[in-house]
Short mmCIF file of C-alpha atoms in Angstrom, two decimals:
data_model
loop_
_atom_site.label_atom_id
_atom_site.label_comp_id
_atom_site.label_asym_id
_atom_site.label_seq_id
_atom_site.Cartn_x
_atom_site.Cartn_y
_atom_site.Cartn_z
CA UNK A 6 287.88 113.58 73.30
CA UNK A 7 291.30 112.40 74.70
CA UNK A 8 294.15 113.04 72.55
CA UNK A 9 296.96 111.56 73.85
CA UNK A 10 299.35 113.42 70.91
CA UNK A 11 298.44 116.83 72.42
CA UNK A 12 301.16 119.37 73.58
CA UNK A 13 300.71 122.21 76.03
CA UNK A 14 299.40 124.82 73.85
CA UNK A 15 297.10 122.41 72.27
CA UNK A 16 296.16 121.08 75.50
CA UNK A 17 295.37 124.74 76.51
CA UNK A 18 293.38 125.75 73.72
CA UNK A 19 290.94 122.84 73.93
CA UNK A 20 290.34 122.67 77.53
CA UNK A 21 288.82 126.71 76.97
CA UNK A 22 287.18 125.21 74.27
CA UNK A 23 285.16 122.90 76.94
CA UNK A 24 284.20 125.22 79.29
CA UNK A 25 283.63 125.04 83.28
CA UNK A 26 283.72 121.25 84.46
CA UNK A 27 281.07 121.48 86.97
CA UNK A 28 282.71 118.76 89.43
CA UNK A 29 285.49 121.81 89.83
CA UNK A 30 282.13 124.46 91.00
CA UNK A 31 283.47 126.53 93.78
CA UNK A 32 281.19 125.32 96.93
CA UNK A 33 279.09 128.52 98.07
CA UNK A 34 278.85 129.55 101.75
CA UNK A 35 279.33 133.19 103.32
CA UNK A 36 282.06 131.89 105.56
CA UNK A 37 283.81 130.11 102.71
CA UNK A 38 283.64 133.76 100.47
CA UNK A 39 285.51 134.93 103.83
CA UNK A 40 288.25 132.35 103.54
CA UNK A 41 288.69 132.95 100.24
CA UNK A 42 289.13 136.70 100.23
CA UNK A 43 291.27 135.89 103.17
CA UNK A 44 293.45 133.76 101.20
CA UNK A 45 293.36 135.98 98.43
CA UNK A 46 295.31 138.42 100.34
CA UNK A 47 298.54 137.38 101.03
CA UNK A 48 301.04 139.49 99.55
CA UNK A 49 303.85 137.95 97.24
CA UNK A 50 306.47 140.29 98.25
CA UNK A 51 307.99 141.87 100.80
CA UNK A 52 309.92 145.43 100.04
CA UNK A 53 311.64 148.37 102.47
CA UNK A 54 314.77 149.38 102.83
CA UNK A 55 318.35 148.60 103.83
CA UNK A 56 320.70 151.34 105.44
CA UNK A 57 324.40 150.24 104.36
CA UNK A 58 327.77 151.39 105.34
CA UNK A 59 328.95 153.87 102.77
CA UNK A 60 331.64 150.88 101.39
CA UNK A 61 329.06 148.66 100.65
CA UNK A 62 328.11 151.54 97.51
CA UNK A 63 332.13 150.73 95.97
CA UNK A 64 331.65 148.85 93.20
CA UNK A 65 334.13 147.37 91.14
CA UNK A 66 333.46 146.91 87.40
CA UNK A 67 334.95 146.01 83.81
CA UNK A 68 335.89 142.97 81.69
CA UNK A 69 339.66 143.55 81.66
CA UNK A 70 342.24 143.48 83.94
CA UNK A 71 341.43 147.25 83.78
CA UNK A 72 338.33 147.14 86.34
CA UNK A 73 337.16 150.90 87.46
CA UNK A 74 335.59 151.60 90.51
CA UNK A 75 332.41 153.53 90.90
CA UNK A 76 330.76 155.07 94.26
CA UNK A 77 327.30 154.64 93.74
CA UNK A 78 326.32 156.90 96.63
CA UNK A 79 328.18 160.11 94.94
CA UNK A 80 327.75 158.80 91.01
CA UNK A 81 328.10 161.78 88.45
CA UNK A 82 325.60 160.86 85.30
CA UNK A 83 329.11 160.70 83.26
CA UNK A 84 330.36 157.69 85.42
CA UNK A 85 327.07 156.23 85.31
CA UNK A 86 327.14 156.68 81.43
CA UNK A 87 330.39 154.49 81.27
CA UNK A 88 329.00 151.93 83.46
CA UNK A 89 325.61 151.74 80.81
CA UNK A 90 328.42 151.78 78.35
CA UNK A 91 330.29 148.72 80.02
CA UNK A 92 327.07 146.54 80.33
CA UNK A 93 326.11 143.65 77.55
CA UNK A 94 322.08 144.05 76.28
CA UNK A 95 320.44 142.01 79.26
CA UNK A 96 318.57 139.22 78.05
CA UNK A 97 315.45 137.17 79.41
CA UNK A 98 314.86 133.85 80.05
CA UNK A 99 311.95 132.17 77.80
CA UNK A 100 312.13 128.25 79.07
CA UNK A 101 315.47 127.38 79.86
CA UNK A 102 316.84 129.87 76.94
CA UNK A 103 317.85 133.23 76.91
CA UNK A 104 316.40 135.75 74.58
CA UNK A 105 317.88 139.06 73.37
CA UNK A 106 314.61 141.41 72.43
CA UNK A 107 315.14 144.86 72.90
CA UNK A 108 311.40 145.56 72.16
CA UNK A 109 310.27 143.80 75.54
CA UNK A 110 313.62 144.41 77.74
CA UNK A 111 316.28 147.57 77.23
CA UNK A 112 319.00 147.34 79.91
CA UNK A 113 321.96 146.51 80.66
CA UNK A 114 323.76 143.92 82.52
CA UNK A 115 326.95 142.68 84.04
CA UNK A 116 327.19 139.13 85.02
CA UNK A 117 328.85 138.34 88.32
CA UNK A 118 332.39 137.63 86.83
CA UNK A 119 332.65 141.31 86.48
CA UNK A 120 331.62 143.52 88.85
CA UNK A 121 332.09 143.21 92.70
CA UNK A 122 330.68 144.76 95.63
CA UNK A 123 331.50 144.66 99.42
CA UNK A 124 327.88 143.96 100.44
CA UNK A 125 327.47 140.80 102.69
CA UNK A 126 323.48 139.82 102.34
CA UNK A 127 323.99 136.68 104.83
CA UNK A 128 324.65 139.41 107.48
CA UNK A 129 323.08 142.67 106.47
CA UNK A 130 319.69 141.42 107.67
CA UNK A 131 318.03 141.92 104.76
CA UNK A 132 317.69 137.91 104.63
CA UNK A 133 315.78 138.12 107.89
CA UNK A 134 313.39 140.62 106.79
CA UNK A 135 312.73 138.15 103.53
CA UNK A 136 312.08 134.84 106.14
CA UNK A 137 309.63 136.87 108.01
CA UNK A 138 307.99 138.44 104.95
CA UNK A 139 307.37 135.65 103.01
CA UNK A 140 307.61 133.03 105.08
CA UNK A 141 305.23 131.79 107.70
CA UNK A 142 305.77 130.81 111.54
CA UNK A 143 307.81 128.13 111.86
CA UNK A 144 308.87 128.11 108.47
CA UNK A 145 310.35 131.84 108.85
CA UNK A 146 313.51 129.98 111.05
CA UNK A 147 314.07 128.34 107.69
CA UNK A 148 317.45 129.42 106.17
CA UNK A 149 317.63 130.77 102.93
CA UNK A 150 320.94 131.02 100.67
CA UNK A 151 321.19 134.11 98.54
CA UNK A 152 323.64 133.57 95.12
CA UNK A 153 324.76 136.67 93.56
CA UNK A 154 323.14 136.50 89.91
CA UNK A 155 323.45 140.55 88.11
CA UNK A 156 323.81 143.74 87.95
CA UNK A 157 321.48 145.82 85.79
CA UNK A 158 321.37 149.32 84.38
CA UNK A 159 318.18 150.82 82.82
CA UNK A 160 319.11 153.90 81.63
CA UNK A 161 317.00 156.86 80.10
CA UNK A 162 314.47 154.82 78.34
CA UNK A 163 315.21 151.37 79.18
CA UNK A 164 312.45 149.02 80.48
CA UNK A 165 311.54 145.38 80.76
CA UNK A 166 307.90 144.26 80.20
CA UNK A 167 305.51 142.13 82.73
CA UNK A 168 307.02 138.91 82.97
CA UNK A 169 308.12 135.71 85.38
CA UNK A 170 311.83 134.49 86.75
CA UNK A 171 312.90 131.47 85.17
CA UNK A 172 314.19 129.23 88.39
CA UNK A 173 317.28 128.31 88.38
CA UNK A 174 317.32 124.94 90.21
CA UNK A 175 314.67 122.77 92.28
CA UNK A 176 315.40 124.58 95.51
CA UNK A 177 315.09 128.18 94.09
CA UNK A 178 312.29 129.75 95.53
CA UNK A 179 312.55 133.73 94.58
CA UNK A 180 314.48 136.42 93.53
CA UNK A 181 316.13 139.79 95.52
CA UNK A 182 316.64 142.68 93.75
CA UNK A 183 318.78 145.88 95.56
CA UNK A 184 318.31 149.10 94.24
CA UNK A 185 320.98 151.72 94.14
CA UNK A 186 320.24 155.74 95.09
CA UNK A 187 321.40 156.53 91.94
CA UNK A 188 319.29 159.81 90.19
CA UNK A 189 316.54 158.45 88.34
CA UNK A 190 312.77 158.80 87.56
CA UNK A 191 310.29 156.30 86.59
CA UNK A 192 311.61 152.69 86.55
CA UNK A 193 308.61 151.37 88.83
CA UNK A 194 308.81 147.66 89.21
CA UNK A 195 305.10 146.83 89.38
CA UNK A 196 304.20 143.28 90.76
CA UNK A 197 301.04 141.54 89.49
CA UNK A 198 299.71 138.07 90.72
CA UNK A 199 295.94 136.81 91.61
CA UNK A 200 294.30 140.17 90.25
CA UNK A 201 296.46 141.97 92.18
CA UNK A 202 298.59 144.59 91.63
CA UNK A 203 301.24 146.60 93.73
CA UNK A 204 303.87 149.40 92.56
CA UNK A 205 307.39 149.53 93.98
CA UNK A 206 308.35 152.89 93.50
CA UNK A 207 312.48 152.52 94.53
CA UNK A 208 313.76 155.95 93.80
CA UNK A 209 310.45 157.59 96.41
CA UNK A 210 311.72 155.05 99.17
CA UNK A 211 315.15 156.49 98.61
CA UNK A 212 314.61 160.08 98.42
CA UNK A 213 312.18 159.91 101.86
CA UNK A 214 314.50 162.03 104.61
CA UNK A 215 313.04 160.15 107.20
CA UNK A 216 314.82 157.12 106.42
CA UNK A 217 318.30 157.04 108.37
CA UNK A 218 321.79 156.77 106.63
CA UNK A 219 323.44 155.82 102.98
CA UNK A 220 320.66 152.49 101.82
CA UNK A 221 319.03 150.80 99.02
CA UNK A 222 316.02 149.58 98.37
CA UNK A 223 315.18 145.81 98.01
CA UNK A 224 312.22 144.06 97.44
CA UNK A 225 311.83 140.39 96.77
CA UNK A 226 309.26 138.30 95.12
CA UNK A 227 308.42 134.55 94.42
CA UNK A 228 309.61 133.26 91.18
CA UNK A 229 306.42 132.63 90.07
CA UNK A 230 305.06 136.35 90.20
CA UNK A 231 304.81 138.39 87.66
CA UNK A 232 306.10 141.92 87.19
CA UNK A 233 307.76 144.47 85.19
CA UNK A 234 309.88 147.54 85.26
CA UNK A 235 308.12 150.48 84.08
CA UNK A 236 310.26 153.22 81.55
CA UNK A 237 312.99 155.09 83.04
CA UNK A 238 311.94 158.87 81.83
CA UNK A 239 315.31 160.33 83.15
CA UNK A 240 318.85 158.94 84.67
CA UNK A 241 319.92 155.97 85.84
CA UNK A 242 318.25 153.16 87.93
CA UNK A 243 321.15 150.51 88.88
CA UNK A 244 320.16 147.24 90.71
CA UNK A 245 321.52 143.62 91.42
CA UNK A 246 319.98 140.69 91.61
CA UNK A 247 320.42 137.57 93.86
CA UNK A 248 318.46 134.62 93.10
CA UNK A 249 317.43 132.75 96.52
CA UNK A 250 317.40 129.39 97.54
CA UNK A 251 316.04 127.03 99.96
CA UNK A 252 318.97 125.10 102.12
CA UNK A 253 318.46 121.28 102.07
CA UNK A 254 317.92 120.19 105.77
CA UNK A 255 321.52 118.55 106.17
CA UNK A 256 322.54 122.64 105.90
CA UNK A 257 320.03 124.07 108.12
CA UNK A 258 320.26 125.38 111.53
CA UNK A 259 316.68 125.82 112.71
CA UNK A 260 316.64 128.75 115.24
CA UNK A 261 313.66 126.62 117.48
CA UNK A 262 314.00 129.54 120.42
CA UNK A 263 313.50 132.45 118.08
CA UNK A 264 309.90 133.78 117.89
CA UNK A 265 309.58 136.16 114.78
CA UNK A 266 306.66 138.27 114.85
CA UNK A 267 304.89 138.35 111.59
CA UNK A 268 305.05 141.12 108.89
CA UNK A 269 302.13 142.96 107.54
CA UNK A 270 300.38 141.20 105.10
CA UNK A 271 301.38 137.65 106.43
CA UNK A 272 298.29 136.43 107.23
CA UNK A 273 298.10 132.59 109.04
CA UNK A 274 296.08 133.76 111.74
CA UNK A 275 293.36 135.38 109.64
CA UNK A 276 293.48 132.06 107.94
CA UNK A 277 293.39 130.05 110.87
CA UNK A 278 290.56 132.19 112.43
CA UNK A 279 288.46 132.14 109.45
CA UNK A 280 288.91 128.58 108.73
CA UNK A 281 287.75 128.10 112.47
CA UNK A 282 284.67 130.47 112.10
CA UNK A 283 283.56 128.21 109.17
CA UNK A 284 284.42 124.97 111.29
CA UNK A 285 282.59 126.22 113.90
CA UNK A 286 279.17 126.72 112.36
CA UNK A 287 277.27 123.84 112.86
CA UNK A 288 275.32 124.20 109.43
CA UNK A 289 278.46 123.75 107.14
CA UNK A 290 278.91 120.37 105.91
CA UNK A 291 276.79 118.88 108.71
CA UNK A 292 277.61 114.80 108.20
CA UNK A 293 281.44 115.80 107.58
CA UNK A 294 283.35 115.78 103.90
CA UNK A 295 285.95 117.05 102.07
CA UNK A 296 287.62 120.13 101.47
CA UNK A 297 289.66 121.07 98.42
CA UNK A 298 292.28 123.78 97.62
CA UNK A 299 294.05 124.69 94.13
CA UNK A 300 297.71 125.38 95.07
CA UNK A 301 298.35 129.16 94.18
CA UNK A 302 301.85 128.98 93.68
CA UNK A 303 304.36 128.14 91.05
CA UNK A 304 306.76 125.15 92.21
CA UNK A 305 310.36 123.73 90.49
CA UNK A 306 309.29 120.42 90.19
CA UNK A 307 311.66 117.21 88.57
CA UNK A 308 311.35 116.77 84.79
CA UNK A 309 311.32 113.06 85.15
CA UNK A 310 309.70 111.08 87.60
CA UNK A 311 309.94 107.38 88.67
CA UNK A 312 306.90 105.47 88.22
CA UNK A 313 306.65 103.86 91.10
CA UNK A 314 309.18 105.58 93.28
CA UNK A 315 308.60 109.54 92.89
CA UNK A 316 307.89 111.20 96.57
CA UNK A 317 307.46 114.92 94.92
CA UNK A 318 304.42 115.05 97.09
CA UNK A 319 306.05 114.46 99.98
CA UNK A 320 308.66 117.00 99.35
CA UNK A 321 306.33 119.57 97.69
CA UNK A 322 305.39 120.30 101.57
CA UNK A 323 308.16 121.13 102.34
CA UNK A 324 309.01 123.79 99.91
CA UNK A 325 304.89 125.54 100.26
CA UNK A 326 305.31 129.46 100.00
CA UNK A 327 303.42 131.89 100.82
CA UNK A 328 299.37 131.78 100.71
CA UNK A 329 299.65 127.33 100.58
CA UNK A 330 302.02 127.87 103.40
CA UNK A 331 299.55 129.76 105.25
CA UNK A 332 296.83 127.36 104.91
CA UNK A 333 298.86 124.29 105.04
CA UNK A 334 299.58 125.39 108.58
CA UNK A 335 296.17 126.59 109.98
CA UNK A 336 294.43 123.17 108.95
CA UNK A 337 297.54 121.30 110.48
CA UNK A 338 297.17 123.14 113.70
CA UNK A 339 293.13 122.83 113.40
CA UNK A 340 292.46 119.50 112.29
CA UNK A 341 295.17 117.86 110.50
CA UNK A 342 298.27 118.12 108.03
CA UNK A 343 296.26 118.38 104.28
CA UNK A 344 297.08 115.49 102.11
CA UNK A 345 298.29 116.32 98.36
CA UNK A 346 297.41 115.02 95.27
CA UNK A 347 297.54 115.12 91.74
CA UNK A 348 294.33 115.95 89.50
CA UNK A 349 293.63 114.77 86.38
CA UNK A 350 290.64 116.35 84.36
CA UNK A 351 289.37 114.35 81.36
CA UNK A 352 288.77 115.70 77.97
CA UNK A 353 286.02 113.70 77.48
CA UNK A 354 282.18 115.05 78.53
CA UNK A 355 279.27 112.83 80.71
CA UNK A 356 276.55 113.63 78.67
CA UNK A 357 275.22 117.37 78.08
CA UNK A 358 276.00 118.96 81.35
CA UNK A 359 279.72 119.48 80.69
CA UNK A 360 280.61 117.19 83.68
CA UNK A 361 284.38 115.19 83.25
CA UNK A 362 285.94 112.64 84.63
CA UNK A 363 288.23 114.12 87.56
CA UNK A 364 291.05 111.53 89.03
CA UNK A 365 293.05 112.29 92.33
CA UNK A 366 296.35 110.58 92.62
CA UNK A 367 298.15 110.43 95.86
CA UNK A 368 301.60 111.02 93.55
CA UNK A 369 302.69 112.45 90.15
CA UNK A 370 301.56 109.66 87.51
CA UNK A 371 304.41 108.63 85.06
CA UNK A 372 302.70 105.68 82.80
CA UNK A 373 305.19 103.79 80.66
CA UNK A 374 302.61 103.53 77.88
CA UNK A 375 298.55 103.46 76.52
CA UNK A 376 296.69 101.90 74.62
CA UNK A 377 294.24 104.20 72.75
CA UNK A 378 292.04 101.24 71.18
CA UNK A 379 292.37 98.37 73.69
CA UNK A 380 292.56 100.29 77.16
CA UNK A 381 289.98 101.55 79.22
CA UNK A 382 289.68 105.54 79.12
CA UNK A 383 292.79 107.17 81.21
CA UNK A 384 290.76 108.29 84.21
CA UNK A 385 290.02 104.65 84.88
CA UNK A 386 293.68 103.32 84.24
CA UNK A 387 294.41 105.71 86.84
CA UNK A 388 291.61 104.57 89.55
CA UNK A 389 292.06 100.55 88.89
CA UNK A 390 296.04 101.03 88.45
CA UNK A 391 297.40 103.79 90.18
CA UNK A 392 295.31 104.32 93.44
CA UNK A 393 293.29 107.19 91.43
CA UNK A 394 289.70 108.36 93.10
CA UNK A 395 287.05 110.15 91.25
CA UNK A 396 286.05 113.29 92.34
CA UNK A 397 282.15 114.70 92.45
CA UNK A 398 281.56 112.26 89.62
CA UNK A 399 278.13 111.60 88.52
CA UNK A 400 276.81 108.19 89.82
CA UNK A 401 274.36 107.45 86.92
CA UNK A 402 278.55 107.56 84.81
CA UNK A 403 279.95 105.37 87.62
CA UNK A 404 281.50 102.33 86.00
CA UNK A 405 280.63 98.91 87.15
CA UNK A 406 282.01 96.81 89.77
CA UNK A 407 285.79 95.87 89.59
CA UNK A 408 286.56 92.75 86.97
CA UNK A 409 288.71 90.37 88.47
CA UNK A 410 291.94 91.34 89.45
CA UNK A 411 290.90 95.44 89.24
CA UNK A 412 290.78 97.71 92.01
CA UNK A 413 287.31 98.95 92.54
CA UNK A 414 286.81 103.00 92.05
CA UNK A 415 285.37 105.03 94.56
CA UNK A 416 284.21 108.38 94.27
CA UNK A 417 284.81 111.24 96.71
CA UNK A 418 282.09 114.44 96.71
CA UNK A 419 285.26 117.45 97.22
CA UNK A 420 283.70 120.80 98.68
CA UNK A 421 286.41 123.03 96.21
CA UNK A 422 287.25 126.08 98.61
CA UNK A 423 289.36 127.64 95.58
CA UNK A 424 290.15 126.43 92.40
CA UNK A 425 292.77 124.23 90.79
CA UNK A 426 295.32 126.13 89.29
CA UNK A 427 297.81 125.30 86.04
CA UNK A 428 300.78 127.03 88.21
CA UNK A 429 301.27 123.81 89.63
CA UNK A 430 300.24 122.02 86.06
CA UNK A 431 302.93 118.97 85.99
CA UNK A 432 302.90 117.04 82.25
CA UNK A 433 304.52 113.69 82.52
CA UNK A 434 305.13 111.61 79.10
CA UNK A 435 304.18 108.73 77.58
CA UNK A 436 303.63 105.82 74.92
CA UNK A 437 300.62 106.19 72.87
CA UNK A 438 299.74 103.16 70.68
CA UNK A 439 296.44 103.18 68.54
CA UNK A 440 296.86 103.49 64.43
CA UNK A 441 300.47 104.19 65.22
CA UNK A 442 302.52 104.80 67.86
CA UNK A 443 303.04 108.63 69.23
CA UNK A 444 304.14 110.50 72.57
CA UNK A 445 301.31 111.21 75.00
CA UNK A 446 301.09 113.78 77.26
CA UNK A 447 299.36 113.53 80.50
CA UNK A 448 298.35 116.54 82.64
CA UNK A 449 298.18 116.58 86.09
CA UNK A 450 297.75 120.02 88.75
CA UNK A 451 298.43 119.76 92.66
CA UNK A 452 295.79 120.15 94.99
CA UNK A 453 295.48 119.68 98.91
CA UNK A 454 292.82 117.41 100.15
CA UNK A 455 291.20 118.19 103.55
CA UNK A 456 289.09 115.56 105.38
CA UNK A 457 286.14 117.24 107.47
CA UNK A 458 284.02 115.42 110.35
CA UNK A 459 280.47 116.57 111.70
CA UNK A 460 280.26 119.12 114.40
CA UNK A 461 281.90 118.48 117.52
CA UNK A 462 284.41 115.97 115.99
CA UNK A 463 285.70 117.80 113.16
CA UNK A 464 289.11 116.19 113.55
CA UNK A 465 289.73 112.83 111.42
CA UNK A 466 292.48 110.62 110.30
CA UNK A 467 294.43 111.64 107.22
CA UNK A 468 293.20 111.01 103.76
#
């Protein structure tokens, strides 16, 4: 049943409880396994590195007016000792707090205020090679604005176990992290996201010959991947971090007559060609329909949202990275820009075959209050009030015709190409009044909603 009163981790726990909805079965077809595997294979990352002039390695440390300074391209173990020494224990965000635990991290760390380094990222190029590595076509002439965030030490057993960024702001998007050829074995940052899983071993990259001049390593990563650092067995692995942001478009200078080639394992085209494979065949959806995709990634949306005002949607694309980047752009340049919605997935079971009510909203619902006795159940509220559609909905549950006044529901069949994901779970708040009044929680995740015609005029209007 619906219970308004439920928090996250209650929320959580029940829906496993329930099972598969079957309106949210993946549609089967070879071409579609194609796409998805395709999809599945965009890489959340990009890594290499960065040759430096040997004064970008001076760094300048200490919390006194008595700051030392430190050449990390000739460091003895001694001076890298005293730098360990100089570092607070580095914390880790959990929500918008920061935890000391040195059973899941053991390093240390300098905040900005003290340390300094004479390495310029806005002109290295190293901002370039993160544009074209996670960023797709157009969207790689996007600028980017990298804010100097800490340095870290992880000493002889020091590690920090698999875990995500906490952003910083709406417009942060994902973090760089330089590593330092300082001595040092193990200290593997391992990257984990969809199944996947990818090592970034810095000290091998530093220690290849074939690599020209004094350089670090750097590899950046969306905010919303996970990864770790793996146990340092011997020296000292020294990094700093820079969180990066998107520039609001008032700041940005486009660069329209630069074509970037894309990086390995950016993969539109693949996306676009397999998407037009599976348009092409003449058996798939033969009278037209619908296509839906779970957004993959993890998104800094608003805490609050005006009810009848809030254009997150519309921003939302945007601000798509990576793998909903790629696809956002191959059915744009096939068919037609996707349209986003919210979801909303009932509670509440349609008889024995697990089916529940699923609503798609054309913007993040923010209800001012529900009744739990007098009120219809939520997933009509949301089709007769807030422009909400039902989605593969059995028609022996459909409810009757409109009463006066009430928007009639309709009912859309969705072809789901991949799933709905709680990455891009938003909870808005509300009223609850029944027996007595509580705070209810309503649960929404982001999807993009494809309209399909038949053969030969696959191209329609927007949803």
């Amino acid at each position: 049943m619906f219970d308004p009163s439920s928090d996250s981790e209650e929320h959580d726990l029940y829906q496993l409880q329930l099972g598969p909805n079957p309106s949210l079965a993946l549609t089967q077809h070879p071409l579609i396994e194609t796409l998805r595997t395709t999809l599945n294979q965009t890489l959340p990352y990009c890594c290499g590195a960065m040759t430096l002039s040997p004064d970008s390695f001076i760094l300048y440390y200490g919390k006194t007016r008595e700051a030392r300074r430190l050449d990390l391209l000739h460091a003895s173990p001694e001076a890298l000792d005293h730098l360990q020494r100089s570092c607070d224990p580095a914390t880790f965000g959990v929500g918008q707090e920061s935890v000391l635990d040195p059973a899941y991290r053991k390093a240390g760390k300098l905040d900005r205020k003290n340390f300094a380094i004479n390495i310029d990222v806005e002109r290295s190029g190293v901002l370039e090679a993160v544009r074209t590595g996670l960023f797709l076509g157009k969207e790689q002439g996007r600028h980017v604005r990298a804010e100097l965030y800490k340095l870290n030490v992880y000493g002889q057993g020091s590690f920090f176990k698999a875990h995500k960024d906490t952003p910083r702001s709406g417009a942060m998007f994902a973090s760089l992290v330089l590593v330092f050829p300082t001595a040092h074995t193990g200290g593997t940052l391992v990257v984990t996201q969809g199944g996947g899983r990818w090592t970034f071993d810095a000290a091998s990259i530093l220690a290849d010959g074939s690599l020209p001049g004094p350089r670090v390593a750097y590899i950046a990563f969306y905010g919303d991947t996970e990864h770790e650092v793996t146990e340092v067995t011997s020296g000292h692995r020294v990094t700093i971090t820079y969180n990066l942001y998107y520039v609001e478009d008032t700041e940005l200078n486009r660069m329209e007559n630069v074509h970037v080639m894309q990086p390995v394992g950016s993969n539109h085209h693949e996306v676009k060609s397999t998407l037009s494979s599976l348009l092409d065949d003449p058996g798939f959806l033969p009278n037209g329909g619908i296509l839906g995709f779970g957004l993959r990634h993890l998104y800094p949306l608003p805490t609050t949202f005006h009810a009848d005002t809030d254009n997150t949607l519309n921003v939302l694309k945007t601000r798509l990275k990576g793998v909903d980047a790629a696809l956002y752009r191959a059915c744009s340049e096939l068919l037609a820009p996707p349209a986003l919605y919210t979801v909303f997935e009932s509670h509440t079971p349609l008889g024995k075959n697990g089916h529940r009510a699923l609503v798609a909203c054309p913007r993040i619902v923010k209800m001012d209050g529900y009744d739990t006795e007098d009120e219809p159940p939520v997933w009509e509220k949301l089709c007769r009030s807030w422009g909400g559609v039902l989605l593969n909905f059995p028609h022996e549950y459909l409810p009757p015709s409109a009463a006066d006044g009430c928007k009639p529901i309709h009912n859309w069949v969705v072809h789901w190409v991949t799933p709905l994901s709680d990455a891009s779970r938003v909870k808005t708040r509300f009223a609850a009044y029944g027996n007595e009044p509580m705070i209810g929680y309503l649960y929404q995740r982001i999807c993009m909603l494809l309209k399909v015609g038949p053969p030969g005029s696959r191209a329609l209007d927007l949803l």
